[in-house]
């Protein structure tokens, strides 16, 4: 959120929005319309039994219009990388637009049968 405030005061584009656009273009995905009106940083917690528990970030089928910005594990903030494993108790901070929020929450809350 600090990045958005600084960008707003400086009159520049927020760094996370820029990173999302770059990430999508590198993967050959379409450009995403993450405007100030519909963008959000979504916080989701990984519960015990979640399908995401124990999986590497790079092996997860993320929705096309999102960027995993940060992982909070206890008192530690992790910069997510492809080989980072998600574990129960992690808080994921995902930059997305409002339309994708429900899909991301469903992905995090889905449990292994």
GROMACS .gro file of N, CA and C in nm, residues 46 51-60 62 68 71-73 78-92:
model
   93
   46UNK      N    1  -0.340  -1.899   0.389
   46UNK     CA    2  -0.338  -2.039   0.349
   46UNK      C    3  -0.366  -2.123   0.473
   51UNK      N    4  -0.515  -2.662  -0.103
   51UNK     CA    5  -0.446  -2.720  -0.219
   51UNK      C    6  -0.313  -2.651  -0.247
   52UNK      N    7  -0.296  -2.529  -0.199
   52UNK     CA    8  -0.173  -2.456  -0.223
   52UNK      C    9  -0.062  -2.492  -0.124
   53UNK      N   10  -0.099  -2.553  -0.011
   53UNK     CA   11   0.001  -2.588   0.091
   53UNK      C   12   0.105  -2.684   0.034
   54UNK      N   13   0.232  -2.645   0.049
   54UNK     CA   14   0.342  -2.730   0.003
   54UNK      C   15   0.379  -2.715  -0.143
   55UNK      N   16   0.304  -2.636  -0.218
   55UNK     CA   17   0.332  -2.620  -0.361
   55UNK      C   18   0.424  -2.504  -0.387
   56UNK      N   19   0.505  -2.517  -0.492
   56UNK     CA   20   0.591  -2.407  -0.535
   56UNK      C   21   0.507  -2.307  -0.613
   57UNK      N   22   0.541  -2.181  -0.599
   57UNK     CA   23   0.468  -2.074  -0.666
   57UNK      C   24   0.462  -2.096  -0.817
   58UNK      N   25   0.573  -2.139  -0.875
   58UNK     CA   26   0.578  -2.156  -1.021
   58UNK      C   27   0.489  -2.269  -1.071
   59UNK      N   28   0.448  -2.359  -0.982
   59UNK     CA   29   0.364  -2.473  -1.023
   59UNK      C   30   0.215  -2.450  -1.000
   60UNK      N   31   0.179  -2.329  -0.963
   60UNK     CA   32   0.039  -2.297  -0.937
   60UNK      C   33  -0.019  -2.226  -1.059
   62UNK      N   34  -0.204  -1.967  -1.156
   62UNK     CA   35  -0.258  -1.839  -1.109
   62UNK      C   36  -0.352  -1.780  -1.213
   68UNK      N   37   0.159  -1.209  -0.744
   68UNK     CA   38   0.189  -1.236  -0.604
   68UNK      C   39   0.300  -1.141  -0.563
   71UNK      N   40   0.476  -1.250   0.061
   71UNK     CA   41   0.429  -1.357   0.148
   71UNK      C   42   0.474  -1.322   0.290
   72UNK      N   43   0.381  -1.324   0.383
   72UNK     CA   44   0.416  -1.303   0.523
   72UNK      C   45   0.409  -1.438   0.593
   73UNK      N   46   0.520  -1.478   0.649
   73UNK     CA   47   0.532  -1.606   0.718
   73UNK      C   48   0.579  -1.576   0.860
   78UNK      N   49   0.851  -1.241   0.292
   78UNK     CA   50   0.928  -1.305   0.186
   78UNK      C   51   0.897  -1.241   0.052
   79UNK      N   52   0.999  -1.227  -0.030
   79UNK     CA   53   0.979  -1.187  -0.169
   79UNK      C   54   0.952  -1.316  -0.245
   80UNK      N   55   0.835  -1.330  -0.303
   80UNK     CA   56   0.802  -1.456  -0.370
   80UNK      C   57   0.887  -1.480  -0.494
   81UNK      N   58   0.937  -1.601  -0.504
   81UNK     CA   59   1.013  -1.646  -0.621
   81UNK      C   60   0.951  -1.777  -0.666
   82UNK      N   61   0.980  -1.818  -0.785
   82UNK     CA   62   0.920  -1.939  -0.840
   82UNK      C   63   0.939  -2.063  -0.756
   83UNK      N   64   1.054  -2.078  -0.690
   83UNK     CA   65   1.082  -2.197  -0.610
   83UNK      C   66   1.034  -2.186  -0.464
   84UNK      N   67   0.975  -2.072  -0.427
   84UNK     CA   68   0.923  -2.056  -0.291
   84UNK      C   69   0.803  -2.147  -0.271
   85UNK      N   70   0.804  -2.224  -0.164
   85UNK     CA   71   0.690  -2.311  -0.131
   85UNK      C   72   0.595  -2.237  -0.039
   86UNK      N   73   0.468  -2.251  -0.067
   86UNK     CA   74   0.364  -2.193   0.017
   86UNK      C   75   0.329  -2.295   0.124
   87UNK      N   76   0.316  -2.248   0.247
   87UNK     CA   77   0.281  -2.339   0.357
   87UNK      C   78   0.160  -2.283   0.434
   88UNK      N   79   0.095  -2.371   0.507
   88UNK     CA   80  -0.019  -2.330   0.588
   88UNK      C   81   0.025  -2.221   0.685
   89UNK      N   82  -0.058  -2.120   0.700
   89UNK     CA   83  -0.026  -2.008   0.787
   89UNK      C   84   0.031  -1.889   0.712
   90UNK      N   85   0.071  -1.909   0.587
   90UNK     CA   86   0.123  -1.798   0.507
   90UNK      C   87   0.010  -1.701   0.474
   91UNK      N   88   0.044  -1.574   0.472
   91UNK     CA   89  -0.045  -1.470   0.422
   91UNK      C   90   0.010  -1.427   0.287
   92UNK      N   91  -0.071  -1.441   0.184
   92UNK     CA   92  -0.031  -1.402   0.050
   92UNK      C   93  -0.091  -1.266   0.018
   0.00000   0.00000   0.00000
